[in-house]
mmCIF file of C-alpha atoms in Angstrom:
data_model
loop_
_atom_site.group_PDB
_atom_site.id
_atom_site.type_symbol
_atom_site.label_atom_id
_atom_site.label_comp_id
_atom_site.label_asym_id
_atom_site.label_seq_id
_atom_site.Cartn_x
_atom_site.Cartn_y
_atom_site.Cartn_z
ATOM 1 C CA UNK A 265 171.269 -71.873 35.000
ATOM 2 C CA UNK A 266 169.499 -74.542 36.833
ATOM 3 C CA UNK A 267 169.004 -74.964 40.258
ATOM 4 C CA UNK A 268 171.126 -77.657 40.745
ATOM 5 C CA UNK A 269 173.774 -75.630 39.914
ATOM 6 C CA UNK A 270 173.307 -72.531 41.583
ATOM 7 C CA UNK A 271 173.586 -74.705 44.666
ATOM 8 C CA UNK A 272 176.779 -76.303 43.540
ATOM 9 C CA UNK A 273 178.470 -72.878 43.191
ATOM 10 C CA UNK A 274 177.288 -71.841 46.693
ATOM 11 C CA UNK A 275 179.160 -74.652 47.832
ATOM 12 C CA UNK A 276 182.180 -74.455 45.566
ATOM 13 C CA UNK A 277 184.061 -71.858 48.283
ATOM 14 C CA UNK A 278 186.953 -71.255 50.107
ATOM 15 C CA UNK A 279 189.949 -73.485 50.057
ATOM 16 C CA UNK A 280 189.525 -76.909 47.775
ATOM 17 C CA UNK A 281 192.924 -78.911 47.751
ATOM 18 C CA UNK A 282 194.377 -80.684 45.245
ATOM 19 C CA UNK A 283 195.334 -83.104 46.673
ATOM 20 C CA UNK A 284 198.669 -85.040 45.876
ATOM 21 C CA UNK A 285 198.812 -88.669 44.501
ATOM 22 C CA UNK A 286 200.850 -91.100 46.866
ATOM 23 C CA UNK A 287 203.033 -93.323 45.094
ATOM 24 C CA UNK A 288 204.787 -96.742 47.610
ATOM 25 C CA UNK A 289 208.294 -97.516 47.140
ATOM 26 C CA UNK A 290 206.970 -99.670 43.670
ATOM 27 C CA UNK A 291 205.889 -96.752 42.037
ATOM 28 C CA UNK A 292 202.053 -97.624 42.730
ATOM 29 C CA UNK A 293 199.435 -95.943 44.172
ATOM 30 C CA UNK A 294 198.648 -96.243 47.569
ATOM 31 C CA UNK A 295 195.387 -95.776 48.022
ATOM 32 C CA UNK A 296 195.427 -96.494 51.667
ATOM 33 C CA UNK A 297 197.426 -92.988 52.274
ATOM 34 C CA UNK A 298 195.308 -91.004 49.526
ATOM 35 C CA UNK A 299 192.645 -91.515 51.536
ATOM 36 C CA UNK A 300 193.950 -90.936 54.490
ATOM 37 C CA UNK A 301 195.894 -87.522 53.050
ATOM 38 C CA UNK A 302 191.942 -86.820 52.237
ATOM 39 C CA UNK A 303 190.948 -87.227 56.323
ATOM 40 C CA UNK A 304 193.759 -84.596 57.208
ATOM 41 C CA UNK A 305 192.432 -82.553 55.027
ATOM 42 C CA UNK A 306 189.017 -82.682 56.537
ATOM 43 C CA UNK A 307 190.515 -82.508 59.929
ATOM 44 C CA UNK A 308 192.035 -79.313 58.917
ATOM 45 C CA UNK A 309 189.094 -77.400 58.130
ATOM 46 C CA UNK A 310 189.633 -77.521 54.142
ATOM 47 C CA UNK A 311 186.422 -76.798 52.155
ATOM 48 C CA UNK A 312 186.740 -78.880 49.146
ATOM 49 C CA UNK A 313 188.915 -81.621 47.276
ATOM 50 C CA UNK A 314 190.559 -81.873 43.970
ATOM 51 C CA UNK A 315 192.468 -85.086 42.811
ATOM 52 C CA UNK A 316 194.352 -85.741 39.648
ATOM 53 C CA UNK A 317 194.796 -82.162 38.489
ATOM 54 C CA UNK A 318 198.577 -80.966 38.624
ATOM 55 C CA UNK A 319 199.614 -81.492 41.800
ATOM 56 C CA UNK A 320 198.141 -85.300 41.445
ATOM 57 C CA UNK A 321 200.824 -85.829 38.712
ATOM 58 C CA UNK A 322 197.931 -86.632 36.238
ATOM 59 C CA UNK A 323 200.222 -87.030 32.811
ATOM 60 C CA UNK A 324 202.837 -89.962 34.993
ATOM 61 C CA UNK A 325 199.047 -92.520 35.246
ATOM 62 C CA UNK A 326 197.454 -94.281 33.330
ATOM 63 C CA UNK A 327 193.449 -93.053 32.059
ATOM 64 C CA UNK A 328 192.349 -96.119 34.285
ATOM 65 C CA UNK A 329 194.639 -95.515 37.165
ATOM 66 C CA UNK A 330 193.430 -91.600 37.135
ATOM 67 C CA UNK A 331 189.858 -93.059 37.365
ATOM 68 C CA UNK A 332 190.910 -95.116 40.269
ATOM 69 C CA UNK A 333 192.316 -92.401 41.969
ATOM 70 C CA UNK A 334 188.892 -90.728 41.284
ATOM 71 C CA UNK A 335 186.530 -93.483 42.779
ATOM 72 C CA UNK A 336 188.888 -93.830 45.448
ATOM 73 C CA UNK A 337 188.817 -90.160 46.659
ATOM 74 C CA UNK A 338 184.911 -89.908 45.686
ATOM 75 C CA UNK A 339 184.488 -92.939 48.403
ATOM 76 C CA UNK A 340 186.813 -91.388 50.908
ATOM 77 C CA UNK A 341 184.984 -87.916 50.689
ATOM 78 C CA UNK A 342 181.327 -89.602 50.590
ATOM 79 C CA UNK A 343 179.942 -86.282 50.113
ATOM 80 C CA UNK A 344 181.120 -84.344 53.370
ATOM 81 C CA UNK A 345 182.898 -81.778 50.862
ATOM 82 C CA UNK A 346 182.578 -80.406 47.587
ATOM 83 C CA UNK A 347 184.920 -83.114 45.269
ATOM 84 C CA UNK A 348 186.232 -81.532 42.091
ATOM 85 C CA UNK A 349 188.618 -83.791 40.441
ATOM 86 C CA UNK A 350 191.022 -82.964 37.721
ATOM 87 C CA UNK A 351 190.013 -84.804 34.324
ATOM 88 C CA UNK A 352 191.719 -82.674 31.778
ATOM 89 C CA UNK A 353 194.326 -84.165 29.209
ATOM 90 C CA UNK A 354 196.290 -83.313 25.771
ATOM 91 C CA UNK A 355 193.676 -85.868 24.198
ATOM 92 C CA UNK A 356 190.098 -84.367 23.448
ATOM 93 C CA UNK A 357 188.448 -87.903 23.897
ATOM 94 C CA UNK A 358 190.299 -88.581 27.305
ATOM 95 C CA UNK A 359 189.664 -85.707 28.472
ATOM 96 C CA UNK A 360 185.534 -86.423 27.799
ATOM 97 C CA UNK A 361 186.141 -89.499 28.887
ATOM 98 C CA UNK A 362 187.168 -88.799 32.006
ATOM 99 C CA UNK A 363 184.695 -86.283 32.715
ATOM 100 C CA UNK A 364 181.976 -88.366 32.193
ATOM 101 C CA UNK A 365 183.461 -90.721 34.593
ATOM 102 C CA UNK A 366 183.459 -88.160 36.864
ATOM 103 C CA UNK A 367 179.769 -87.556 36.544
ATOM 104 C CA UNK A 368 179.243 -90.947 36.608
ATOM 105 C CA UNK A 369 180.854 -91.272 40.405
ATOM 106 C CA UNK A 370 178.856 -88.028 41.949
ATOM 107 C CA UNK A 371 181.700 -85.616 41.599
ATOM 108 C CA UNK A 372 179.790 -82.293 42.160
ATOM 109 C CA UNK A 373 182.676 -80.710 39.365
ATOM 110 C CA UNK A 374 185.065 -81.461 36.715
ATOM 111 C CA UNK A 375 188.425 -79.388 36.271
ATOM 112 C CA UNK A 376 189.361 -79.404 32.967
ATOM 113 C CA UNK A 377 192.816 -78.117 32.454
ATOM 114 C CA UNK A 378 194.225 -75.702 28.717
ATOM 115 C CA UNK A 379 195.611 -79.080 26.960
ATOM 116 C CA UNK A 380 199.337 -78.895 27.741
ATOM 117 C CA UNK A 381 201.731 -79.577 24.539
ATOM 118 C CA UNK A 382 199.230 -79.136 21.877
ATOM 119 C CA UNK A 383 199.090 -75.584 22.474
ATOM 120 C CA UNK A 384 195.806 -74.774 20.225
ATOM 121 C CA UNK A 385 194.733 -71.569 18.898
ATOM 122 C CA UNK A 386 191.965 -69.976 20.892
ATOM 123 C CA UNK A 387 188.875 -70.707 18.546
ATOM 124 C CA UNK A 388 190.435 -74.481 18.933
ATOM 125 C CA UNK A 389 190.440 -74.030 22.780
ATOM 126 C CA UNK A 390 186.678 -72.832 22.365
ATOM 127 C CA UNK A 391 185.464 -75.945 20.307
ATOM 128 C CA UNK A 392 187.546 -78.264 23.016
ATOM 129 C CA UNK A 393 185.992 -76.909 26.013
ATOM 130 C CA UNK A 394 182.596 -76.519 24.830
ATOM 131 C CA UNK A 395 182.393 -80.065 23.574
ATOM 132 C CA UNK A 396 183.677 -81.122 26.769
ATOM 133 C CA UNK A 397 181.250 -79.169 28.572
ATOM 134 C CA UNK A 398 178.357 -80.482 26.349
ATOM 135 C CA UNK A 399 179.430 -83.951 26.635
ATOM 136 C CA UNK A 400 178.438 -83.641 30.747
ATOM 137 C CA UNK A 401 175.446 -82.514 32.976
ATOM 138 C CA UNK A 402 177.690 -81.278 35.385
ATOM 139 C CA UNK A 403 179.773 -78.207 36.323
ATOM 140 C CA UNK A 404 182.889 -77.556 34.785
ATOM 141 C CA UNK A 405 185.821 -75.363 35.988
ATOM 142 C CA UNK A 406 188.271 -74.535 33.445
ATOM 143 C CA UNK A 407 192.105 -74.633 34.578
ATOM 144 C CA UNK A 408 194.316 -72.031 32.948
ATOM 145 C CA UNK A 409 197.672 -72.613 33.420
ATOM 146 C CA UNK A 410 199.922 -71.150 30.917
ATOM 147 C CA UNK A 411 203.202 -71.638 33.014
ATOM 148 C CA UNK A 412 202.792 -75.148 32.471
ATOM 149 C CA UNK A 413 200.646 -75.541 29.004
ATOM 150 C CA UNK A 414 202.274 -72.930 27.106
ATOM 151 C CA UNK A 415 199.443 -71.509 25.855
ATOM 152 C CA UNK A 416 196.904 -68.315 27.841
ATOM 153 C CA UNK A 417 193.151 -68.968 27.951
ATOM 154 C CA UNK A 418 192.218 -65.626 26.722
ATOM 155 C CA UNK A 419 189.622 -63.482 28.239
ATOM 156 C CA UNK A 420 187.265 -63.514 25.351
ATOM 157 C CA UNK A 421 187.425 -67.050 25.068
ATOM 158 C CA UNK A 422 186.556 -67.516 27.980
ATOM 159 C CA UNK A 423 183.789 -64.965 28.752
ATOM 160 C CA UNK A 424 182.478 -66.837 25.105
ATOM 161 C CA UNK A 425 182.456 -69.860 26.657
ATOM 162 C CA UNK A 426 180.835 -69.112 30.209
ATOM 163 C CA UNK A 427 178.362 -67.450 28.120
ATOM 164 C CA UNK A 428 177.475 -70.242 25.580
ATOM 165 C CA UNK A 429 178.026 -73.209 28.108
ATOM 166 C CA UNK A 430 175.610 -73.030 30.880
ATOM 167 C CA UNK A 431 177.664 -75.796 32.975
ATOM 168 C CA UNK A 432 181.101 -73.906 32.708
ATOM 169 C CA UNK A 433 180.818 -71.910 36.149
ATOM 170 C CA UNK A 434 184.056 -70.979 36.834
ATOM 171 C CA UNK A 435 188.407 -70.940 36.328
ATOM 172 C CA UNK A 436 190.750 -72.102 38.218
ATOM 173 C CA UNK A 437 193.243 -69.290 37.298
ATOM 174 C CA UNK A 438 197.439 -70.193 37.919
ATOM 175 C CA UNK A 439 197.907 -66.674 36.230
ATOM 176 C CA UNK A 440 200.444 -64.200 37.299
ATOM 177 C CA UNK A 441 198.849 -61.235 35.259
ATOM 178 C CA UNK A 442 196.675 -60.254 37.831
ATOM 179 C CA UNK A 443 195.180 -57.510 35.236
ATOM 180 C CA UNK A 444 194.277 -61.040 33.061
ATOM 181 C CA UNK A 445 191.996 -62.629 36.437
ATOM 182 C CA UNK A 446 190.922 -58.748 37.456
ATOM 183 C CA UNK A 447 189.401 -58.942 33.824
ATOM 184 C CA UNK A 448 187.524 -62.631 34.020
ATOM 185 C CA UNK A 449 185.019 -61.479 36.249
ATOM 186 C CA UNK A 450 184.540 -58.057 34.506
ATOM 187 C CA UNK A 451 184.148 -60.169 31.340
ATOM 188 C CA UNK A 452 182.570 -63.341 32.571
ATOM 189 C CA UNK A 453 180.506 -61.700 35.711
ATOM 190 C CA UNK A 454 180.943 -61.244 39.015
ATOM 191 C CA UNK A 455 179.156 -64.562 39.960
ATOM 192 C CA UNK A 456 181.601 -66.593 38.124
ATOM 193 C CA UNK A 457 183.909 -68.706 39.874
ATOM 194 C CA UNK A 458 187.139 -67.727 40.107
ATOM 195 C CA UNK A 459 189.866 -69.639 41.981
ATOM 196 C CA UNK A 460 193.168 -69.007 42.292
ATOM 197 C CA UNK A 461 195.599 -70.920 41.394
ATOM 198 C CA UNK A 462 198.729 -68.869 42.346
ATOM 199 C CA UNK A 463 199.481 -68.995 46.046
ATOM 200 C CA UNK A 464 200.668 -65.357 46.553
ATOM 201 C CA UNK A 465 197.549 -64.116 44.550
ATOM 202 C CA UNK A 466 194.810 -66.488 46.692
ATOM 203 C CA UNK A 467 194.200 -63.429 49.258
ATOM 204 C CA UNK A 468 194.192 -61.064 46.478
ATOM 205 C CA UNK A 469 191.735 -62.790 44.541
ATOM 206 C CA UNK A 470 189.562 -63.231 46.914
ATOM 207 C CA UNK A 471 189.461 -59.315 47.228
ATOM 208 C CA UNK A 472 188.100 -58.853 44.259
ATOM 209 C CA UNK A 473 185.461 -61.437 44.278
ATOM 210 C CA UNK A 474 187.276 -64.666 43.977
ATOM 211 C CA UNK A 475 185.444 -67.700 45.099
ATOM 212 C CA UNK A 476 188.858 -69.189 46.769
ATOM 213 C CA UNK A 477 192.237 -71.328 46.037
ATOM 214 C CA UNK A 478 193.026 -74.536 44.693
ATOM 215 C CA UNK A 479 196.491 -74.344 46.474
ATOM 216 C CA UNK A 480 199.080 -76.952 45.964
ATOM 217 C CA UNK A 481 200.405 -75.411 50.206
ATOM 218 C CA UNK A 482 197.227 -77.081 51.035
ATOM 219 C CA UNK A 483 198.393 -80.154 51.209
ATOM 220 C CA UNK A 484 201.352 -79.203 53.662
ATOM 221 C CA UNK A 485 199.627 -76.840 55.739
ATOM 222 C CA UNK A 486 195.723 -76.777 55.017
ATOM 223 C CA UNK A 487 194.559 -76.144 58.536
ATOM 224 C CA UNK A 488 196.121 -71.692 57.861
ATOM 225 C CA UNK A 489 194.897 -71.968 54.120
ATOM 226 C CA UNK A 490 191.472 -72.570 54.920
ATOM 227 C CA UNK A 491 191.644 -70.085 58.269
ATOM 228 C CA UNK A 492 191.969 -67.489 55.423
ATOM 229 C CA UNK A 493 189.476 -67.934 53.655
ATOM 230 C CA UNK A 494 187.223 -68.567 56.302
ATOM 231 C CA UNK A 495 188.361 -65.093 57.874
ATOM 232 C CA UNK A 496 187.988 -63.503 54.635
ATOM 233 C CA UNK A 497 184.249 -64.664 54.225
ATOM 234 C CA UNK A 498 183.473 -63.732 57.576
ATOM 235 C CA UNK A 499 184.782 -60.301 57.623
ATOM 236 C CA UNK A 500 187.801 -60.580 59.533
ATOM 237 C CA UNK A 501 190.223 -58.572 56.966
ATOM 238 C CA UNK A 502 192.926 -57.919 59.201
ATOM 239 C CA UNK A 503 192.925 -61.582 60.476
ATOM 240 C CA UNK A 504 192.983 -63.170 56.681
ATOM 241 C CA UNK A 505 195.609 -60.303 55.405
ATOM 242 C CA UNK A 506 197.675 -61.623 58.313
ATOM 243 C CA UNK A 507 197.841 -65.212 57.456
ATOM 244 C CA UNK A 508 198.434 -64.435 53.761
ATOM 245 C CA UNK A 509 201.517 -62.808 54.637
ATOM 246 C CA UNK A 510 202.618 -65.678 57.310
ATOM 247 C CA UNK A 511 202.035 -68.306 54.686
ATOM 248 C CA UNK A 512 204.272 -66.730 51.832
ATOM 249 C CA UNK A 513 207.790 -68.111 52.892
ATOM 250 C CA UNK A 514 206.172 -71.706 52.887
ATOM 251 C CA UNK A 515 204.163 -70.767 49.784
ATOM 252 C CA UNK A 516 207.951 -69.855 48.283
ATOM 253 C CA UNK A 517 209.949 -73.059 49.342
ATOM 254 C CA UNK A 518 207.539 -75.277 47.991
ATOM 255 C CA UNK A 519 207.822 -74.046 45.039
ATOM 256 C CA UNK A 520 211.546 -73.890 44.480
ATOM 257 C CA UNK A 521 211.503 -77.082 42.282
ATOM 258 C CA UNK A 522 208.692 -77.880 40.217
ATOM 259 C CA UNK A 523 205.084 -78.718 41.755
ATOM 260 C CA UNK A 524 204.390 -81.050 43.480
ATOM 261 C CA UNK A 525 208.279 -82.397 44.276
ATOM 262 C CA UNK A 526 208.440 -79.864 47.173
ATOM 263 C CA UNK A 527 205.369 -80.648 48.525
ATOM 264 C CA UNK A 528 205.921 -84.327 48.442
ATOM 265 C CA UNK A 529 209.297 -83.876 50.316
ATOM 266 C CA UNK A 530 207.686 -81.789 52.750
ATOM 267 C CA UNK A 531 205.069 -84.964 53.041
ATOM 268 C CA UNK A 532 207.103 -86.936 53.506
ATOM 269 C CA UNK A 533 209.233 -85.119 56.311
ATOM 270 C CA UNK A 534 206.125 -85.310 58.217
ATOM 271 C CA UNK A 535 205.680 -88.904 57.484
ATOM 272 C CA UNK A 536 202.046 -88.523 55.894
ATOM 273 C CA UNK A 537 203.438 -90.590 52.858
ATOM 274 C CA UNK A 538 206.564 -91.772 51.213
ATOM 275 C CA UNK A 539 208.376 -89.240 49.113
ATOM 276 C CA UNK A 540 207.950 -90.994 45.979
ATOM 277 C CA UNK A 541 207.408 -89.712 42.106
ATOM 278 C CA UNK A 542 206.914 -90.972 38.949
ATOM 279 C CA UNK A 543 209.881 -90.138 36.472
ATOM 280 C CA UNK A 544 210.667 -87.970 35.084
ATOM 281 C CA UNK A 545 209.984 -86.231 38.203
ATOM 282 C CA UNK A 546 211.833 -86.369 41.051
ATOM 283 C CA UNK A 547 212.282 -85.022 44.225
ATOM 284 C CA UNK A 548 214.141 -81.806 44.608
ATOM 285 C CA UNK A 549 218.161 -81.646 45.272
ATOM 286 C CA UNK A 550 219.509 -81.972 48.947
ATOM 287 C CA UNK A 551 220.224 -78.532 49.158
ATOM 288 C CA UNK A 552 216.297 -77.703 48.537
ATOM 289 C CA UNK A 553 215.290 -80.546 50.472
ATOM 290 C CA UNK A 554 217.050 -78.899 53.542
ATOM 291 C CA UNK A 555 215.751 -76.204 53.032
ATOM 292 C CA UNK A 556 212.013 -77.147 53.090
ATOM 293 C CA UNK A 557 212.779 -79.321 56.229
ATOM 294 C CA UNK A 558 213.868 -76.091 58.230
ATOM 295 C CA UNK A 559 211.009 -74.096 56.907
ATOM 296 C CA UNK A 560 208.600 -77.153 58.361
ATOM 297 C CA UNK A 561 210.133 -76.871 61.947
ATOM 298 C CA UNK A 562 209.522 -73.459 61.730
ATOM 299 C CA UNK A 563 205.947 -73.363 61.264
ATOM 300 C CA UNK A 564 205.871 -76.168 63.233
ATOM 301 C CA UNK A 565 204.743 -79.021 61.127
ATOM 302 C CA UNK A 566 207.892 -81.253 61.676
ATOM 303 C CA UNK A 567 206.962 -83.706 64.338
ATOM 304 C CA UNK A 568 209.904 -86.134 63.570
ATOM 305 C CA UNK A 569 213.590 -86.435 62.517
ATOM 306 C CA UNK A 570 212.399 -88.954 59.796
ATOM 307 C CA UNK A 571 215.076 -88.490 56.511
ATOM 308 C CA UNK A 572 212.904 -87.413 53.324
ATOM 309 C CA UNK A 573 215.344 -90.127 51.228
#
């Protein structure tokens, strides 16, 4: 592995947000509150930044309008962070298309997400990710995601790939089998990235070795996500144990509809954006939506009586 990126997974640590794309009351992006959704997360403490992936509502743009979002994020981070943006797809040439853009604008890594829909075998999932992989100079973190794609990167596969793709560092894993992650670093090496994906398995994961979360809570409440992983890295076990635990009711509520509809509401309860989605999502029903808005004043991050819609 070069040294180039042996510096880039030194740096890939701790808490990386994927960060949400705002939408105006048109149904366009406003780039004006992306970036400034990026400069709370800074504020906060948060280690890295993700755009596009699932939380960014990637399959509701446009290929051009997810490279926007890129250069626009890429700008607004101007290398203070680690950026990581999301450039998977169901299409094999979009998805190397979009990679390459993201080389092309300094992104320090490309997550490239199990195509969702097709659901390929796993040989088919090898020859995807390792053209992908080839097609770019930089790192690549593979997203596995079967709750949402359908389909399980297995173990093998992956190990296979880490081994025959020198740029394919690490997995973002959104895996509930908790035997499946224990076994990707057994498999694919202790120094392999592994991020979680699953908010009530990011402290767990990092016991065993994981590198940190890409954490769709983040976005609502970065400044106690990255507090535990910075406790965790500097010893402090009680201290990040506690916070995992204090963070699992708001972990829970935004994820009572599907991702990132809570989280939006809960944005835009603390007027950081307006509550908008592209159909077919949508935010969550009134009863959920009160819900979230009485978990905010409880962890105090409600500064206003502002209606989410």
């Amino acid at each position: 592995m070069s040294k180039q990126f042996e510096e880039i997974k030194q740096k890939l640590r701790g808490s990386i947000t994927p960060v949400i794309t705002p939408f105006n009351s048109d149904h366009e992006i406003d780039f004006v509150k992306q970036s400034e959704l990026i400069e709370y997360q800074l504020a906060n403490g948060t280690h890295g930044i993700s755009v596009t992936g699932t939380s960014g509502e990637p399959s509701s743009m446009t290929v051009e309008e997810r490279v926007q979002v890129m250069e626009n994020a890429a700008r607004t981070i101007d290398g203070r962070v680690p950026f990581a943006p999301g450039t998977g797809s169901t299409n094999h040439d979009e998805t190397i298309y979009l990679t390459q853009k993201a080389q092309e604008m300094g992104a320090d890594a490309a997550m490239v997400i199990v195509p969702y829909y097709n659901k390929p075998n796993q040989k088919a999932l090898y020859k995807h990710f390792k053209t992908v992989a080839d097609s770019v100079d930089i790192p690549i973190i593979v997203y596995n995601i079967p709750g949402r794609t359908a389909k399980n990167l297995e173990v093998e596969t992956l190990a296979q790939l880490a081994q025959d793709c020198p740029n394919i560092i690490g997995v973002k894993e959104s895996n509930k089998d908790f035997e499946h992650v224990n076994r990707v670093l057994l498999n694919c090496g202790k120094d392999f990235l592994l991020f979680s994906g699953i908010e009530l398995l990011c402290y767990p994961m990092l016991a065993i070795g994981g590198a940190g979360s890409i954490s769709a809570t983040a976005n609502v409440e970065p400044k106690k996500v990255a507090e535990m992983h910075d406790a965790w890295f500097a010893g402090d076990v009680e201290r990040a144990q506690n916070l995992h635990f204090e963070l699992m009711r708001l972990n829970d509520v935004l994820f009572m509809d599907t991702n990132p509809a809570p989280v939006k509401a809960a944005l835009g309860m603390m007027d950081k954006i307006e509550p908008v989605l592209r159909l077919p999502m949508d935010l969550p029903t009134d009863d959920v939506q009160q819900v979230i808005r009485e978990t905010l004043i409880d962890y105090n991050l409600l500064n206003n009586t502002k209606p989410v819609s």
